[in-house]
Amino acid sequence: MKTGKLIVFEGLDGTGKTTQIRRLAQSLEAQGETVFVTAEPTDFPSGKLIRRVLSGEVPSSPWSTAALFLADRIRHCADPENGIAAHLAKGETVITDRYYFSTFAYQGHETDLDWTMRMHYDCPELIRPDLVLFLTMPPEKCMERITAGRPAEAIEIYENTEALAKISRQFDRVFERLKDRENVVYIDADGTVEEVAERVRAALPIIPKGKRHESH
Ligand code: TYD
């Protein structure tokens, strides 16, 4: 069965993932590809519950939050109509704004990194990405972008400079651990939209040709 490619964007809040995803989708579509853009937390009920946890409205422990993200991600992959697997099966290119690396970075440092990794890599319904683009930027700069023009009550629990710096270090730890297991490219996101888009385009031929989608 012909399958498309799964591209993951990761990075701290404020690194410009959404803009870069839009740019990449447009440029792939211009080359004739069908692109499905998606994000986590999802719009499924599991993702809506996570948003309420992140805003502080629904109480949760880091362990419980990690498990909620896994549940949401399984649905994200396996939903028969709109799941990642269904789109890949049609030969589409799927781009997701965040994936399991975010759980390793955000929840992994508050719980147990090995546990978060095990529960993902042991789950047969999760799809392995073809390429992970990790957008990097100094946490102070991310924070400036996050807070610009936003009311204080719209700032989520991970959105302060100290928390972002910790998560940034955890992302580095995660990708160091996974360097032989995942296809990760670091993209310097500190630049104009055009400059960063060019760096993203330059990373794309790294996707190994004809790579099959395997479950873990
Ligand atoms: P996101 O939607 O990317 O942020 P934004 O509010 O800027 O659109 O993600 C929401 C938050 O969820 C973000 O702070 C990171 C966090 N998150 C986790 O903690 N673990 C995860 O597994 C994922 C996917 C996101």
PDB file of C-alpha atoms and ligand atoms in Angstrom:
ATOM      1  CA  MET A   1       0.000   0.000   0.000  1.00  0.00           C
ATOM      2  CA  LYS A   2       1.342   3.422  -0.927  1.00  0.00           C
ATOM      3  CA  THR A   3       1.751   5.677   2.044  1.00  0.00           C
ATOM      4  CA  GLY A   4       2.599   9.346   2.425  1.00  0.00           C
ATOM      5  CA  LYS A   5       5.160  10.909   4.710  1.00  0.00           C
ATOM      6  CA  LEU A   6       4.712  12.142   8.258  1.00  0.00           C
ATOM      7  CA  ILE A   7       6.574  15.337   9.133  1.00  0.00           C
ATOM      8  CA  VAL A   8       6.606  16.553  12.743  1.00  0.00           C
ATOM      9  CA  PHE A   9       7.347  20.092  13.893  1.00  0.00           C
ATOM     10  CA  GLU A  10       8.556  20.455  17.462  1.00  0.00           C
ATOM     11  CA  GLY A  11       9.838  23.370  19.477  1.00  0.00           C
ATOM     12  CA  LEU A  12       9.032  25.637  22.377  1.00  0.00           C
ATOM     13  CA  ASP A  13       5.892  27.743  22.332  1.00  0.00           C
ATOM     14  CA  GLY A  14       6.657  30.925  20.394  1.00  0.00           C
ATOM     15  CA  THR A  15       9.145  29.447  17.913  1.00  0.00           C
ATOM     16  CA  GLY A  16       6.804  30.051  14.990  1.00  0.00           C
ATOM     17  CA  LYS A  17       5.856  26.454  14.229  1.00  0.00           C
ATOM     18  CA  THR A  18       2.381  27.338  13.003  1.00  0.00           C
ATOM     19  CA  THR A  19       3.651  29.902  10.491  1.00  0.00           C
ATOM     20  CA  GLN A  20       6.360  27.599   9.211  1.00  0.00           C
ATOM     21  CA  ILE A  21       3.936  24.694   8.873  1.00  0.00           C
ATOM     22  CA  ARG A  22       1.639  26.864   6.778  1.00  0.00           C
ATOM     23  CA  ARG A  23       4.544  27.906   4.563  1.00  0.00           C
ATOM     24  CA  LEU A  24       5.768  24.350   4.102  1.00  0.00           C
ATOM     25  CA  ALA A  25       2.262  23.074   3.316  1.00  0.00           C
ATOM     26  CA  GLN A  26       1.850  25.765   0.657  1.00  0.00           C
ATOM     27  CA  SER A  27       5.171  24.989  -0.945  1.00  0.00           C
ATOM     28  CA  LEU A  28       4.508  21.222  -1.021  1.00  0.00           C
ATOM     29  CA  GLU A  29       1.025  21.804  -2.434  1.00  0.00           C
ATOM     30  CA  ALA A  30       2.555  23.981  -5.150  1.00  0.00           C
ATOM     31  CA  GLN A  31       4.640  20.931  -6.095  1.00  0.00           C
ATOM     32  CA  GLY A  32       1.443  18.888  -6.471  1.00  0.00           C
ATOM     33  CA  GLU A  33       1.390  17.093  -3.128  1.00  0.00           C
ATOM     34  CA  THR A  34      -1.775  16.731  -1.070  1.00  0.00           C
ATOM     35  CA  VAL A  35      -0.992  17.949   2.415  1.00  0.00           C
ATOM     36  CA  PHE A  36      -2.924  17.353   5.633  1.00  0.00           C
ATOM     37  CA  VAL A  37      -1.985  19.761   8.418  1.00  0.00           C
ATOM     38  CA  THR A  38      -2.829  18.773  11.968  1.00  0.00           C
ATOM     39  CA  ALA A  39      -1.838  19.558  15.568  1.00  0.00           C
ATOM     40  CA  GLU A  40      -1.692  18.308  19.140  1.00  0.00           C
ATOM     41  CA  PRO A  41      -3.494  18.668  21.460  1.00  0.00           C
ATOM     42  CA  THR A  42      -6.168  17.687  18.924  1.00  0.00           C
ATOM     43  CA  ASP A  43      -9.759  18.853  18.467  1.00  0.00           C
ATOM     44  CA  PHE A  44     -11.046  15.444  19.559  1.00  0.00           C
ATOM     45  CA  PRO A  45     -12.720  15.324  23.021  1.00  0.00           C
ATOM     46  CA  SER A  46      -9.416  14.093  24.506  1.00  0.00           C
ATOM     47  CA  GLY A  47      -7.626  17.190  23.166  1.00  0.00           C
ATOM     48  CA  LYS A  48     -10.332  19.507  24.462  1.00  0.00           C
ATOM     49  CA  LEU A  49      -9.919  18.019  27.928  1.00  0.00           C
ATOM     50  CA  ILE A  50      -6.148  18.610  27.706  1.00  0.00           C
ATOM     51  CA  ARG A  51      -6.719  22.294  26.856  1.00  0.00           C
ATOM     52  CA  ARG A  52      -8.759  22.621  30.050  1.00  0.00           C
ATOM     53  CA  VAL A  53      -5.922  20.998  31.994  1.00  0.00           C
ATOM     54  CA  LEU A  54      -3.350  23.345  30.433  1.00  0.00           C
ATOM     55  CA  SER A  55      -5.382  26.419  31.327  1.00  0.00           C
ATOM     56  CA  GLY A  56      -5.542  25.221  34.950  1.00  0.00           C
ATOM     57  CA  GLU A  57      -9.328  24.785  34.834  1.00  0.00           C
ATOM     58  CA  VAL A  58      -9.207  20.999  35.293  1.00  0.00           C
ATOM     59  CA  PRO A  59      -6.787  19.655  37.931  1.00  0.00           C
ATOM     60  CA  SER A  60      -4.322  16.948  36.885  1.00  0.00           C
ATOM     61  CA  SER A  61      -0.955  15.527  37.946  1.00  0.00           C
ATOM     62  CA  PRO A  62       1.974  15.468  35.484  1.00  0.00           C
ATOM     63  CA  TRP A  63       1.600  11.672  35.257  1.00  0.00           C
ATOM     64  CA  SER A  64      -2.066  11.937  34.454  1.00  0.00           C
ATOM     65  CA  THR A  65      -1.382  14.731  31.934  1.00  0.00           C
ATOM     66  CA  ALA A  66       1.230  12.552  30.209  1.00  0.00           C
ATOM     67  CA  ALA A  67      -1.310   9.727  29.932  1.00  0.00           C
ATOM     68  CA  LEU A  68      -3.943  12.125  28.559  1.00  0.00           C
ATOM     69  CA  PHE A  69      -1.519  13.226  25.836  1.00  0.00           C
ATOM     70  CA  LEU A  70      -0.872   9.591  24.928  1.00  0.00           C
ATOM     71  CA  ALA A  71      -4.610   8.884  24.719  1.00  0.00           C
ATOM     72  CA  ASP A  72      -5.145  11.959  22.541  1.00  0.00           C
ATOM     73  CA  ARG A  73      -2.233  10.943  20.314  1.00  0.00           C
ATOM     74  CA  ILE A  74      -3.581   7.419  19.797  1.00  0.00           C
ATOM     75  CA  ARG A  75      -6.865   8.914  18.626  1.00  0.00           C
ATOM     76  CA  HIS A  76      -4.920  11.385  16.479  1.00  0.00           C
ATOM     77  CA  CYS A  77      -3.188   8.497  14.717  1.00  0.00           C
ATOM     78  CA  ALA A  78      -5.996   5.978  14.539  1.00  0.00           C
ATOM     79  CA  ASP A  79      -9.230   7.915  14.001  1.00  0.00           C
ATOM     80  CA  PRO A  80     -10.713   6.100  11.008  1.00  0.00           C
ATOM     81  CA  GLU A  81     -11.877   9.265   9.211  1.00  0.00           C
ATOM     82  CA  ASN A  82      -9.450  12.000  10.096  1.00  0.00           C
ATOM     83  CA  GLY A  83      -6.553  10.206  11.734  1.00  0.00           C
ATOM     84  CA  ILE A  84      -2.942  10.463  10.589  1.00  0.00           C
ATOM     85  CA  ALA A  85      -2.909   6.808   9.459  1.00  0.00           C
ATOM     86  CA  ALA A  86      -6.000   7.340   7.283  1.00  0.00           C
ATOM     87  CA  HIS A  87      -4.404  10.328   5.524  1.00  0.00           C
ATOM     88  CA  LEU A  88      -1.072   8.580   5.041  1.00  0.00           C
ATOM     89  CA  ALA A  89      -2.906   5.614   3.537  1.00  0.00           C
ATOM     90  CA  LYS A  90      -4.266   7.968   0.856  1.00  0.00           C
ATOM     91  CA  GLY A  91      -0.696   8.967   0.003  1.00  0.00           C
ATOM     92  CA  GLU A  92      -0.941  12.408   1.565  1.00  0.00           C
ATOM     93  CA  THR A  93       1.871  14.258   3.288  1.00  0.00           C
ATOM     94  CA  VAL A  94       0.876  14.814   6.915  1.00  0.00           C
ATOM     95  CA  ILE A  95       2.420  17.667   8.905  1.00  0.00           C
ATOM     96  CA  THR A  96       1.736  17.771  12.624  1.00  0.00           C
ATOM     97  CA  ASP A  97       2.353  20.662  14.986  1.00  0.00           C
ATOM     98  CA  ARG A  98       3.799  18.663  17.940  1.00  0.00           C
ATOM     99  CA  TYR A  99       3.881  14.897  18.555  1.00  0.00           C
ATOM    100  CA  TYR A 100       5.249  12.541  21.188  1.00  0.00           C
ATOM    101  CA  PHE A 101       8.523  14.465  21.561  1.00  0.00           C
ATOM    102  CA  SER A 102       6.507  17.209  23.263  1.00  0.00           C
ATOM    103  CA  THR A 103       5.330  14.747  25.892  1.00  0.00           C
ATOM    104  CA  PHE A 104       8.946  13.594  26.399  1.00  0.00           C
ATOM    105  CA  ALA A 105      10.030  17.235  26.819  1.00  0.00           C
ATOM    106  CA  TYR A 106       7.127  18.766  28.745  1.00  0.00           C
ATOM    107  CA  GLN A 107       5.885  15.826  30.849  1.00  0.00           C
ATOM    108  CA  GLY A 108       9.121  13.768  30.730  1.00  0.00           C
ATOM    109  CA  HIS A 109      10.983  16.153  32.958  1.00  0.00           C
ATOM    110  CA  GLU A 110       8.144  16.311  35.485  1.00  0.00           C
ATOM    111  CA  THR A 111       7.595  12.544  35.615  1.00  0.00           C
ATOM    112  CA  ASP A 112      10.016   9.922  34.336  1.00  0.00           C
ATOM    113  CA  LEU A 113      11.433  10.262  30.831  1.00  0.00           C
ATOM    114  CA  ASP A 114      11.908   6.509  30.400  1.00  0.00           C
ATOM    115  CA  TRP A 115       8.296   5.866  31.348  1.00  0.00           C
ATOM    116  CA  THR A 116       6.985   8.441  28.841  1.00  0.00           C
ATOM    117  CA  MET A 117       9.193   6.969  26.115  1.00  0.00           C
ATOM    118  CA  ARG A 118       8.277   3.371  26.906  1.00  0.00           C
ATOM    119  CA  MET A 119       4.540   3.969  26.821  1.00  0.00           C
ATOM    120  CA  HIS A 120       4.853   5.598  23.394  1.00  0.00           C
ATOM    121  CA  TYR A 121       7.361   3.266  21.772  1.00  0.00           C
ATOM    122  CA  ASP A 122       5.455   0.230  23.085  1.00  0.00           C
ATOM    123  CA  CYS A 123       2.154   1.405  21.627  1.00  0.00           C
ATOM    124  CA  PRO A 124       1.422  -0.280  18.299  1.00  0.00           C
ATOM    125  CA  GLU A 125      -1.109   2.350  17.198  1.00  0.00           C
ATOM    126  CA  LEU A 126       1.417   5.203  17.067  1.00  0.00           C
ATOM    127  CA  ILE A 127       3.068   5.998  13.755  1.00  0.00           C
ATOM    128  CA  ARG A 128       6.753   6.764  13.529  1.00  0.00           C
ATOM    129  CA  PRO A 129       7.537  10.063  11.791  1.00  0.00           C
ATOM    130  CA  ASP A 130       9.691  10.255   8.659  1.00  0.00           C
ATOM    131  CA  LEU A 131      11.190  13.566   9.689  1.00  0.00           C
ATOM    132  CA  VAL A 132      11.194  15.695  12.846  1.00  0.00           C
ATOM    133  CA  LEU A 133      11.983  19.394  12.435  1.00  0.00           C
ATOM    134  CA  PHE A 134      12.988  20.877  15.763  1.00  0.00           C
ATOM    135  CA  LEU A 135      12.697  24.676  15.749  1.00  0.00           C
ATOM    136  CA  THR A 136      15.154  26.237  18.201  1.00  0.00           C
ATOM    137  CA  MET A 137      15.138  29.707  19.715  1.00  0.00           C
ATOM    138  CA  PRO A 138      16.326  31.242  23.026  1.00  0.00           C
ATOM    139  CA  PRO A 139      13.546  30.871  25.665  1.00  0.00           C
ATOM    140  CA  GLU A 140      13.549  34.633  26.442  1.00  0.00           C
ATOM    141  CA  LYS A 141      12.757  35.359  22.824  1.00  0.00           C
ATOM    142  CA  CYS A 142       9.973  32.735  22.786  1.00  0.00           C
ATOM    143  CA  MET A 143       8.458  34.356  25.861  1.00  0.00           C
ATOM    144  CA  GLU A 144       8.500  37.793  24.205  1.00  0.00           C
ATOM    145  CA  ARG A 145       6.594  36.365  21.266  1.00  0.00           C
ATOM    146  CA  ILE A 146       4.116  34.454  23.440  1.00  0.00           C
ATOM    147  CA  THR A 147       3.139  37.414  25.581  1.00  0.00           C
ATOM    148  CA  ALA A 148       3.001  40.023  22.801  1.00  0.00           C
ATOM    149  CA  GLY A 149      -0.608  41.186  22.574  1.00  0.00           C
ATOM    150  CA  ARG A 150      -2.067  38.441  24.782  1.00  0.00           C
ATOM    151  CA  PRO A 151      -4.065  38.971  27.995  1.00  0.00           C
ATOM    152  CA  ALA A 152      -2.507  37.358  31.114  1.00  0.00           C
ATOM    153  CA  GLU A 153      -5.383  34.871  31.515  1.00  0.00           C
ATOM    154  CA  ALA A 154      -4.641  33.455  28.061  1.00  0.00           C
ATOM    155  CA  ILE A 155      -1.117  32.383  29.083  1.00  0.00           C
ATOM    156  CA  GLU A 156      -0.870  28.621  29.683  1.00  0.00           C
ATOM    157  CA  ILE A 157       0.917  26.807  32.491  1.00  0.00           C
ATOM    158  CA  TYR A 158       4.198  26.159  30.613  1.00  0.00           C
ATOM    159  CA  GLU A 159       4.436  29.716  29.367  1.00  0.00           C
ATOM    160  CA  ASN A 160       7.043  31.412  31.555  1.00  0.00           C
ATOM    161  CA  THR A 161      10.736  31.883  30.772  1.00  0.00           C
ATOM    162  CA  GLU A 162      12.004  29.577  33.508  1.00  0.00           C
ATOM    163  CA  ALA A 163       9.679  26.738  32.500  1.00  0.00           C
ATOM    164  CA  LEU A 164      10.589  27.225  28.829  1.00  0.00           C
ATOM    165  CA  ALA A 165      14.336  27.103  29.614  1.00  0.00           C
ATOM    166  CA  LYS A 166      13.842  23.793  31.459  1.00  0.00           C
ATOM    167  CA  ILE A 167      11.812  22.369  28.601  1.00  0.00           C
ATOM    168  CA  SER A 168      14.411  23.535  26.098  1.00  0.00           C
ATOM    169  CA  ARG A 169      17.119  21.582  27.979  1.00  0.00           C
ATOM    170  CA  GLN A 170      14.802  18.592  28.144  1.00  0.00           C
ATOM    171  CA  PHE A 171      14.190  18.715  24.372  1.00  0.00           C
ATOM    172  CA  ASP A 172      17.995  18.608  23.882  1.00  0.00           C
ATOM    173  CA  ARG A 173      18.244  15.634  26.235  1.00  0.00           C
ATOM    174  CA  VAL A 174      15.404  13.868  24.421  1.00  0.00           C
ATOM    175  CA  PHE A 175      16.842  14.335  20.917  1.00  0.00           C
ATOM    176  CA  GLU A 176      20.320  13.314  22.103  1.00  0.00           C
ATOM    177  CA  ARG A 177      18.776  10.091  23.448  1.00  0.00           C
ATOM    178  CA  LEU A 178      16.866   9.483  20.207  1.00  0.00           C
ATOM    179  CA  LYS A 179      19.574  10.369  17.699  1.00  0.00           C
ATOM    180  CA  ASP A 180      19.907   6.806  16.414  1.00  0.00           C
ATOM    181  CA  ARG A 181      16.191   6.125  16.546  1.00  0.00           C
ATOM    182  CA  GLU A 182      14.543   9.163  14.937  1.00  0.00           C
ATOM    183  CA  ASN A 183      15.316  11.395  11.974  1.00  0.00           C
ATOM    184  CA  VAL A 184      15.651  14.818  13.652  1.00  0.00           C
ATOM    185  CA  VAL A 185      16.868  18.059  12.079  1.00  0.00           C
ATOM    186  CA  TYR A 186      17.536  21.161  14.200  1.00  0.00           C
ATOM    187  CA  ILE A 187      16.289  24.351  12.555  1.00  0.00           C
ATOM    188  CA  ASP A 188      17.459  27.730  13.852  1.00  0.00           C
ATOM    189  CA  ALA A 189      14.121  29.564  14.164  1.00  0.00           C
ATOM    190  CA  ASP A 190      15.677  32.891  15.144  1.00  0.00           C
ATOM    191  CA  GLY A 191      15.310  34.723  11.834  1.00  0.00           C
ATOM    192  CA  THR A 192      12.744  36.160   9.471  1.00  0.00           C
ATOM    193  CA  VAL A 193       9.844  33.964   8.362  1.00  0.00           C
ATOM    194  CA  GLU A 194      11.484  33.723   4.940  1.00  0.00           C
ATOM    195  CA  GLU A 195      14.912  32.750   6.306  1.00  0.00           C
ATOM    196  CA  VAL A 196      13.450  30.040   8.529  1.00  0.00           C
ATOM    197  CA  ALA A 197      11.215  28.762   5.700  1.00  0.00           C
ATOM    198  CA  GLU A 198      14.343  28.384   3.570  1.00  0.00           C
ATOM    199  CA  ARG A 199      16.062  26.381   6.336  1.00  0.00           C
ATOM    200  CA  VAL A 200      12.997  24.134   6.548  1.00  0.00           C
ATOM    201  CA  ARG A 201      12.971  23.568   2.778  1.00  0.00           C
ATOM    202  CA  ALA A 202      16.689  22.735   2.879  1.00  0.00           C
ATOM    203  CA  ALA A 203      16.006  20.015   5.478  1.00  0.00           C
ATOM    204  CA  LEU A 204      13.369  18.218   3.430  1.00  0.00           C
ATOM    205  CA  PRO A 205      15.474  16.067   1.105  1.00  0.00           C
ATOM    206  CA  ILE A 206      16.689  14.362   4.296  1.00  0.00           C
ATOM    207  CA  ILE A 207      13.535  12.205   4.280  1.00  0.00           C
ATOM    208  CA  PRO A 208      14.821   8.777   3.213  1.00  0.00           C
ATOM    209  CA  LYS A 209      13.226   7.807  -0.105  1.00  0.00           C
ATOM    210  CA  GLY A 210      10.627   5.057   0.007  1.00  0.00           C
ATOM    211  CA  LYS A 211      10.747   4.791   3.785  1.00  0.00           C
ATOM    212  CA  ARG A 212       7.912   2.611   4.989  1.00  0.00           C
ATOM    213  CA  HIS A 213       5.630   3.453   7.846  1.00  0.00           C
ATOM    214  CA  GLU A 214       6.110   1.102  10.699  1.00  0.00           C
ATOM    215  CA  SER A 215       4.374   0.902  13.981  1.00  0.00           C
ATOM    216  CA  HIS A 216       6.679   0.526  16.930  1.00  0.00           C
TER     217      HIS A 216
HETATM  218  P1  TYD B   1       0.354  24.324  21.373  1.00  0.00           P
HETATM  219  O1  TYD B   1      -1.026  24.186  20.872  1.00  0.00           O
HETATM  220  O2  TYD B   1       1.477  24.014  20.478  1.00  0.00           O
HETATM  221  O3  TYD B   1       0.582  25.775  21.938  1.00  0.00           O
HETATM  222  P2  TYD B   1      -0.204  27.098  21.578  1.00  0.00           P
HETATM  223  O4  TYD B   1      -1.082  27.288  22.781  1.00  0.00           O
HETATM  224  O5  TYD B   1       0.908  28.072  21.479  1.00  0.00           O
HETATM  225  O6  TYD B   1      -0.942  26.866  20.306  1.00  0.00           O
HETATM  226  O7  TYD B   1       0.517  23.428  22.660  1.00  0.00           O
HETATM  227  C1  TYD B   1      -0.174  23.715  23.813  1.00  0.00           C
HETATM  228  C2  TYD B   1       0.676  23.372  24.989  1.00  0.00           C
HETATM  229  O8  TYD B   1       0.685  21.966  25.205  1.00  0.00           O
HETATM  230  C3  TYD B   1       2.133  23.779  24.866  1.00  0.00           C
HETATM  231  O9  TYD B   1       2.491  24.588  25.982  1.00  0.00           O
HETATM  232  C4  TYD B   1       2.889  22.497  24.947  1.00  0.00           C
HETATM  233  C5  TYD B   1       1.942  21.552  25.631  1.00  0.00           C
HETATM  234  N1  TYD B   1       2.131  20.139  25.287  1.00  0.00           N
HETATM  235  C6  TYD B   1       2.611  19.266  26.261  1.00  0.00           C
HETATM  236  O10 TYD B   1       2.897  19.676  27.396  1.00  0.00           O
HETATM  237  N2  TYD B   1       2.775  17.933  25.961  1.00  0.00           N
HETATM  238  C7  TYD B   1       2.449  17.434  24.735  1.00  0.00           C
HETATM  239  O11 TYD B   1       2.599  16.213  24.491  1.00  0.00           O
HETATM  240  C8  TYD B   1       1.950  18.340  23.729  1.00  0.00           C
HETATM  241  C9  TYD B   1       1.556  17.829  22.382  1.00  0.00           C
HETATM  242  C10 TYD B   1       1.799  19.697  24.058  1.00  0.00           C
END
